[in-house]
Amino acid sequence: MRAFYAFESLPVTRWRNGGGETREIVSFPPGEAEFGWRASIATVAEDGPFSRFPGVDRVITLLEGDSVLLRSAQVEQQLQRHQPWAFPGEWAIHAEINGRCLDFNIMTRRDSWQANVAVVQQAVSGVQGVAWVLTGTWRTAQGEALDAQQGVWWLDEVLALTPATSEASLLWVTLNRVPENGPAACSASPDRAGAHK
């Protein structure tokens, strides 16, 4: 199973507090009230609290925006562009925004899925995950092209992406089912991406 998507075609849900909006890429399993994993892009226009998600791990990556500061009792984190940051959904986080920002969000139910998020410039492949083109052009093994603000998610099949232009950069999310002997937390790869929201 695989599905291609583009920013402009994603369904938009405006927040009840008026502080932003969410474009959902996929909530898996489809149609279920409780997701196993979820990918979305949020536009944040003003300061405010994050929703709390007990039992969920999160990774956020700033796509656009100059300054985003996240504060909680556990941490104070300044988000940097294209640098994923992982945190537990239980944390009560307040975001301070300078202007407007756009961020990419991955949420995984801790007892069933785990995610690793990295920014890559080289060819990659995986059995299940989500990809989002940051810059340049990427191609699948079948020759399908993906440009900036386009992406693909896939499940239970091998997907390979190769940079087709010299400046190509990709947000690459690997998803794995949690083995029965226990979960592992989501993460942001420090060797390819720095700390993020």
PDB file of N, CA, C and O in Angstrom, residues 127-177:
ATOM      1  N   VAL A 127      10.426  -0.319   4.521  1.00  0.00           N
ATOM      2  CA  VAL A 127       9.255  -1.174   4.335  1.00  0.00           C
ATOM      3  C   VAL A 127       7.969  -0.438   4.674  1.00  0.00           C
ATOM      4  O   VAL A 127       6.912  -0.730   4.119  1.00  0.00           O
ATOM      5  N   GLN A 128       8.033   0.542   5.581  1.00  0.00           N
ATOM      6  CA  GLN A 128       6.860   1.357   5.886  1.00  0.00           C
ATOM      7  C   GLN A 128       7.311   2.697   6.466  1.00  0.00           C
ATOM      8  O   GLN A 128       8.293   2.758   7.199  1.00  0.00           O
ATOM      9  N   GLY A 129       6.595   3.739   6.083  1.00  0.00           N
ATOM     10  CA  GLY A 129       6.977   5.049   6.575  1.00  0.00           C
ATOM     11  C   GLY A 129       6.285   6.173   5.831  1.00  0.00           C
ATOM     12  O   GLY A 129       5.295   5.984   5.128  1.00  0.00           O
ATOM     13  N   VAL A 130       6.849   7.365   6.017  1.00  0.00           N
ATOM     14  CA  VAL A 130       6.334   8.587   5.408  1.00  0.00           C
ATOM     15  C   VAL A 130       7.525   9.396   4.915  1.00  0.00           C
ATOM     16  O   VAL A 130       8.536   9.487   5.612  1.00  0.00           O
ATOM     17  N   ALA A 131       7.402   9.981   3.731  1.00  0.00           N
ATOM     18  CA  ALA A 131       8.461  10.842   3.199  1.00  0.00           C
ATOM     19  C   ALA A 131       7.856  12.167   2.760  1.00  0.00           C
ATOM     20  O   ALA A 131       6.705  12.215   2.289  1.00  0.00           O
ATOM     21  N   TRP A 132       8.659  13.227   2.896  1.00  0.00           N
ATOM     22  CA  TRP A 132       8.224  14.582   2.541  1.00  0.00           C
ATOM     23  C   TRP A 132       9.424  15.301   1.929  1.00  0.00           C
ATOM     24  O   TRP A 132      10.481  15.381   2.554  1.00  0.00           O
ATOM     25  N   VAL A 133       9.270  15.796   0.720  1.00  0.00           N
ATOM     26  CA  VAL A 133      10.384  16.447   0.037  1.00  0.00           C
ATOM     27  C   VAL A 133      10.545  17.871   0.562  1.00  0.00           C
ATOM     28  O   VAL A 133       9.627  18.695   0.460  1.00  0.00           O
ATOM     29  N   LEU A 134      11.727  18.154   1.107  1.00  0.00           N
ATOM     30  CA  LEU A 134      12.041  19.490   1.601  1.00  0.00           C
ATOM     31  C   LEU A 134      12.555  20.382   0.473  1.00  0.00           C
ATOM     32  O   LEU A 134      12.116  21.525   0.329  1.00  0.00           O
ATOM     33  N   THR A 135      13.491  19.858  -0.305  1.00  0.00           N
ATOM     34  CA  THR A 135      14.052  20.611  -1.433  1.00  0.00           C
ATOM     35  C   THR A 135      14.397  19.653  -2.565  1.00  0.00           C
ATOM     36  O   THR A 135      14.639  18.461  -2.341  1.00  0.00           O
ATOM     37  N   GLY A 136      14.432  20.195  -3.777  1.00  0.00           N
ATOM     38  CA  GLY A 136      14.855  19.406  -4.924  1.00  0.00           C
ATOM     39  C   GLY A 136      13.818  18.404  -5.394  1.00  0.00           C
ATOM     40  O   GLY A 136      12.627  18.517  -5.093  1.00  0.00           O
ATOM     41  N   THR A 137      14.292  17.390  -6.124  1.00  0.00           N
ATOM     42  CA  THR A 137      13.441  16.354  -6.688  1.00  0.00           C
ATOM     43  C   THR A 137      13.972  14.975  -6.310  1.00  0.00           C
ATOM     44  O   THR A 137      15.184  14.753  -6.293  1.00  0.00           O
ATOM     45  N   TRP A 138      13.051  14.069  -5.999  1.00  0.00           N
ATOM     46  CA  TRP A 138      13.375  12.680  -5.675  1.00  0.00           C
ATOM     47  C   TRP A 138      12.598  11.764  -6.612  1.00  0.00           C
ATOM     48  O   TRP A 138      11.529  12.123  -7.089  1.00  0.00           O
ATOM     49  N   ARG A 139      13.139  10.567  -6.847  1.00  0.00           N
ATOM     50  CA  ARG A 139      12.459   9.600  -7.707  1.00  0.00           C
ATOM     51  C   ARG A 139      12.356   8.238  -7.017  1.00  0.00           C
ATOM     52  O   ARG A 139      13.269   7.813  -6.314  1.00  0.00           O
ATOM     53  N   THR A 140      11.227   7.581  -7.270  1.00  0.00           N
ATOM     54  CA  THR A 140      11.055   6.204  -6.806  1.00  0.00           C
ATOM     55  C   THR A 140      11.774   5.271  -7.770  1.00  0.00           C
ATOM     56  O   THR A 140      12.212   5.681  -8.859  1.00  0.00           O
ATOM     57  N   ALA A 141      11.872   4.000  -7.396  1.00  0.00           N
ATOM     58  CA  ALA A 141      12.499   3.010  -8.267  1.00  0.00           C
ATOM     59  C   ALA A 141      11.707   2.829  -9.561  1.00  0.00           C
ATOM     60  O   ALA A 141      12.256   2.393 -10.576  1.00  0.00           O
ATOM     61  N   GLN A 142      10.427   3.202  -9.534  1.00  0.00           N
ATOM     62  CA  GLN A 142       9.576   3.094 -10.722  1.00  0.00           C
ATOM     63  C   GLN A 142       9.630   4.348 -11.592  1.00  0.00           C
ATOM     64  O   GLN A 142       8.961   4.423 -12.619  1.00  0.00           O
ATOM     65  N   GLY A 143      10.407   5.353 -11.168  1.00  0.00           N
ATOM     66  CA  GLY A 143      10.583   6.561 -11.959  1.00  0.00           C
ATOM     67  C   GLY A 143       9.628   7.687 -11.640  1.00  0.00           C
ATOM     68  O   GLY A 143       9.666   8.745 -12.278  1.00  0.00           O
ATOM     69  N   GLU A 144       8.777   7.510 -10.629  1.00  0.00           N
ATOM     70  CA  GLU A 144       7.851   8.576 -10.240  1.00  0.00           C
ATOM     71  C   GLU A 144       8.624   9.697  -9.549  1.00  0.00           C
ATOM     72  O   GLU A 144       9.470   9.437  -8.688  1.00  0.00           O
ATOM     73  N   ALA A 145       8.322  10.946  -9.929  1.00  0.00           N
ATOM     74  CA  ALA A 145       9.046  12.103  -9.391  1.00  0.00           C
ATOM     75  C   ALA A 145       8.253  12.765  -8.275  1.00  0.00           C
ATOM     76  O   ALA A 145       7.030  12.898  -8.350  1.00  0.00           O
ATOM     77  N   LEU A 146       8.976  13.193  -7.238  1.00  0.00           N
ATOM     78  CA  LEU A 146       8.407  13.957  -6.141  1.00  0.00           C
ATOM     79  C   LEU A 146       9.209  15.236  -5.991  1.00  0.00           C
ATOM     80  O   LEU A 146      10.433  15.199  -5.854  1.00  0.00           O
ATOM     81  N   ASP A 147       8.503  16.378  -6.000  1.00  0.00           N
ATOM     82  CA  ASP A 147       9.137  17.678  -5.840  1.00  0.00           C
ATOM     83  C   ASP A 147       8.837  18.243  -4.457  1.00  0.00           C
ATOM     84  O   ASP A 147       8.109  17.645  -3.667  1.00  0.00           O
ATOM     85  N   ALA A 148       9.397  19.423  -4.163  1.00  0.00           N
ATOM     86  CA  ALA A 148       9.186  20.061  -2.870  1.00  0.00           C
ATOM     87  C   ALA A 148       7.698  20.218  -2.588  1.00  0.00           C
ATOM     88  O   ALA A 148       6.901  20.512  -3.482  1.00  0.00           O
ATOM     89  N   GLN A 149       7.329  19.992  -1.325  1.00  0.00           N
ATOM     90  CA  GLN A 149       5.949  20.034  -0.824  1.00  0.00           C
ATOM     91  C   GLN A 149       5.096  18.893  -1.373  1.00  0.00           C
ATOM     92  O   GLN A 149       3.872  18.975  -1.424  1.00  0.00           O
ATOM     93  N   GLN A 150       5.765  17.803  -1.734  1.00  0.00           N
ATOM     94  CA  GLN A 150       5.074  16.569  -2.105  1.00  0.00           C
ATOM     95  C   GLN A 150       5.668  15.426  -1.288  1.00  0.00           C
ATOM     96  O   GLN A 150       6.778  15.515  -0.764  1.00  0.00           O
ATOM     97  N   GLY A 151       4.915  14.341  -1.177  1.00  0.00           N
ATOM     98  CA  GLY A 151       5.409  13.224  -0.390  1.00  0.00           C
ATOM     99  C   GLY A 151       4.682  11.935  -0.714  1.00  0.00           C
ATOM    100  O   GLY A 151       3.845  11.864  -1.621  1.00  0.00           O
ATOM    101  N   VAL A 152       5.016  10.906   0.068  1.00  0.00           N
ATOM    102  CA  VAL A 152       4.412   9.592  -0.091  1.00  0.00           C
ATOM    103  C   VAL A 152       4.424   8.895   1.265  1.00  0.00           C
ATOM    104  O   VAL A 152       5.330   9.101   2.067  1.00  0.00           O
ATOM    105  N   TRP A 153       3.381   8.119   1.537  1.00  0.00           N
ATOM    106  CA  TRP A 153       3.418   7.207   2.683  1.00  0.00           C
ATOM    107  C   TRP A 153       3.131   5.807   2.178  1.00  0.00           C
ATOM    108  O   TRP A 153       2.460   5.633   1.163  1.00  0.00           O
ATOM    109  N   TRP A 154       3.667   4.808   2.865  1.00  0.00           N
ATOM    110  CA  TRP A 154       3.528   3.437   2.378  1.00  0.00           C
ATOM    111  C   TRP A 154       3.579   2.469   3.556  1.00  0.00           C
ATOM    112  O   TRP A 154       4.036   2.804   4.653  1.00  0.00           O
ATOM    113  N   LEU A 155       3.084   1.259   3.299  1.00  0.00           N
ATOM    114  CA  LEU A 155       2.964   0.270   4.361  1.00  0.00           C
ATOM    115  C   LEU A 155       3.164  -1.124   3.783  1.00  0.00           C
ATOM    116  O   LEU A 155       2.571  -1.473   2.754  1.00  0.00           O
ATOM    117  N   ASP A 156       4.020  -1.899   4.436  1.00  0.00           N
ATOM    118  CA  ASP A 156       4.229  -3.314   4.108  1.00  0.00           C
ATOM    119  C   ASP A 156       4.654  -3.552   2.664  1.00  0.00           C
ATOM    120  O   ASP A 156       4.216  -4.498   2.015  1.00  0.00           O
ATOM    121  N   GLU A 157       5.502  -2.671   2.163  1.00  0.00           N
ATOM    122  CA  GLU A 157       6.158  -2.870   0.868  1.00  0.00           C
ATOM    123  C   GLU A 157       7.433  -2.030   0.859  1.00  0.00           C
ATOM    124  O   GLU A 157       7.521  -1.033   1.568  1.00  0.00           O
ATOM    125  N   VAL A 158       8.399  -2.448   0.076  1.00  0.00           N
ATOM    126  CA  VAL A 158       9.655  -1.700   0.018  1.00  0.00           C
ATOM    127  C   VAL A 158       9.482  -0.493  -0.895  1.00  0.00           C
ATOM    128  O   VAL A 158       9.029  -0.624  -2.034  1.00  0.00           O
ATOM    129  N   LEU A 159       9.816   0.666  -0.375  1.00  0.00           N
ATOM    130  CA  LEU A 159       9.824   1.893  -1.166  1.00  0.00           C
ATOM    131  C   LEU A 159      11.231   2.465  -1.132  1.00  0.00           C
ATOM    132  O   LEU A 159      11.820   2.613  -0.057  1.00  0.00           O
ATOM    133  N   ALA A 160      11.772   2.779  -2.299  1.00  0.00           N
ATOM    134  CA  ALA A 160      13.100   3.389  -2.396  1.00  0.00           C
ATOM    135  C   ALA A 160      12.975   4.753  -3.038  1.00  0.00           C
ATOM    136  O   ALA A 160      12.216   4.932  -3.999  1.00  0.00           O
ATOM    137  N   LEU A 161      13.704   5.729  -2.513  1.00  0.00           N
ATOM    138  CA  LEU A 161      13.742   7.076  -3.065  1.00  0.00           C
ATOM    139  C   LEU A 161      15.189   7.487  -3.281  1.00  0.00           C
ATOM    140  O   LEU A 161      16.040   7.274  -2.406  1.00  0.00           O
ATOM    141  N   THR A 162      15.448   8.091  -4.441  1.00  0.00           N
ATOM    142  CA  THR A 162      16.792   8.510  -4.816  1.00  0.00           C
ATOM    143  C   THR A 162      16.781   9.980  -5.204  1.00  0.00           C
ATOM    144  O   THR A 162      15.871  10.415  -5.926  1.00  0.00           O
ATOM    145  N   PRO A 163      17.735  10.782  -4.713  1.00  0.00           N
ATOM    146  CA  PRO A 163      17.766  12.198  -5.109  1.00  0.00           C
ATOM    147  C   PRO A 163      18.038  12.328  -6.604  1.00  0.00           C
ATOM    148  O   PRO A 163      18.919  11.661  -7.149  1.00  0.00           O
ATOM    149  N   ALA A 164      17.259  13.205  -7.261  1.00  0.00           N
ATOM    150  CA  ALA A 164      17.402  13.417  -8.699  1.00  0.00           C
ATOM    151  C   ALA A 164      18.057  14.751  -9.012  1.00  0.00           C
ATOM    152  O   ALA A 164      18.392  15.022 -10.169  1.00  0.00           O
ATOM    153  N   THR A 165      18.234  15.609  -7.989  1.00  0.00           N
ATOM    154  CA  THR A 165      18.891  16.905  -8.166  1.00  0.00           C
ATOM    155  C   THR A 165      19.919  17.086  -7.051  1.00  0.00           C
ATOM    156  O   THR A 165      19.813  16.479  -5.980  1.00  0.00           O
ATOM    157  N   SER A 166      20.906  17.924  -7.279  1.00  0.00           N
ATOM    158  CA  SER A 166      22.023  18.055  -6.342  1.00  0.00           C
ATOM    159  C   SER A 166      21.615  18.630  -4.991  1.00  0.00           C
ATOM    160  O   SER A 166      22.234  18.332  -3.971  1.00  0.00           O
ATOM    161  N   GLU A 167      20.570  19.473  -4.972  1.00  0.00           N
ATOM    162  CA  GLU A 167      20.161  20.115  -3.722  1.00  0.00           C
ATOM    163  C   GLU A 167      19.048  19.354  -3.006  1.00  0.00           C
ATOM    164  O   GLU A 167      18.468  19.850  -2.043  1.00  0.00           O
ATOM    165  N   ALA A 168      18.762  18.131  -3.434  1.00  0.00           N
ATOM    166  CA  ALA A 168      17.624  17.385  -2.899  1.00  0.00           C
ATOM    167  C   ALA A 168      17.811  17.042  -1.421  1.00  0.00           C
ATOM    168  O   ALA A 168      18.856  16.542  -0.999  1.00  0.00           O
ATOM    169  N   SER A 169      16.760  17.306  -0.631  1.00  0.00           N
ATOM    170  CA  SER A 169      16.739  16.993   0.792  1.00  0.00           C
ATOM    171  C   SER A 169      15.362  16.444   1.132  1.00  0.00           C
ATOM    172  O   SER A 169      14.343  16.924   0.616  1.00  0.00           O
ATOM    173  N   LEU A 170      15.325  15.439   2.019  1.00  0.00           N
ATOM    174  CA  LEU A 170      14.091  14.691   2.259  1.00  0.00           C
ATOM    175  C   LEU A 170      13.892  14.474   3.747  1.00  0.00           C
ATOM    176  O   LEU A 170      14.839  14.133   4.470  1.00  0.00           O
ATOM    177  N   LEU A 171      12.657  14.676   4.204  1.00  0.00           N
ATOM    178  CA  LEU A 171      12.281  14.269   5.556  1.00  0.00           C
ATOM    179  C   LEU A 171      11.818  12.819   5.459  1.00  0.00           C
ATOM    180  O   LEU A 171      10.856  12.518   4.762  1.00  0.00           O
ATOM    181  N   TRP A 172      12.531  11.926   6.153  1.00  0.00           N
ATOM    182  CA  TRP A 172      12.345  10.487   5.993  1.00  0.00           C
ATOM    183  C   TRP A 172      11.917   9.884   7.330  1.00  0.00           C
ATOM    184  O   TRP A 172      12.633   9.963   8.321  1.00  0.00           O
ATOM    185  N   VAL A 173      10.724   9.308   7.365  1.00  0.00           N
ATOM    186  CA  VAL A 173      10.164   8.719   8.578  1.00  0.00           C
ATOM    187  C   VAL A 173      10.098   7.206   8.401  1.00  0.00           C
ATOM    188  O   VAL A 173       9.441   6.713   7.478  1.00  0.00           O
ATOM    189  N   THR A 174      10.793   6.479   9.262  1.00  0.00           N
ATOM    190  CA  THR A 174      10.712   5.022   9.281  1.00  0.00           C
ATOM    191  C   THR A 174       9.772   4.604  10.400  1.00  0.00           C
ATOM    192  O   THR A 174       9.914   5.050  11.540  1.00  0.00           O
ATOM    193  N   LEU A 175       8.810   3.749  10.073  1.00  0.00           N
ATOM    194  CA  LEU A 175       7.846   3.259  11.054  1.00  0.00           C
ATOM    195  C   LEU A 175       8.039   1.765  11.257  1.00  0.00           C
ATOM    196  O   LEU A 175       8.203   1.011  10.293  1.00  0.00           O
ATOM    197  N   ASN A 176       8.000   1.342  12.524  1.00  0.00           N
ATOM    198  CA  ASN A 176       8.144  -0.070  12.863  1.00  0.00           C
ATOM    199  C   ASN A 176       7.097  -0.476  13.881  1.00  0.00           C
ATOM    200  O   ASN A 176       6.788   0.292  14.800  1.00  0.00           O
ATOM    201  N   ARG A 177       6.556  -1.674  13.705  1.00  0.00           N
ATOM    202  CA  ARG A 177       5.639  -2.216  14.698  1.00  0.00           C
ATOM    203  C   ARG A 177       6.415  -2.597  15.950  1.00  0.00           C
ATOM    204  O   ARG A 177       7.528  -3.119  15.865  1.00  0.00           O
TER     205      ARG A 177
END
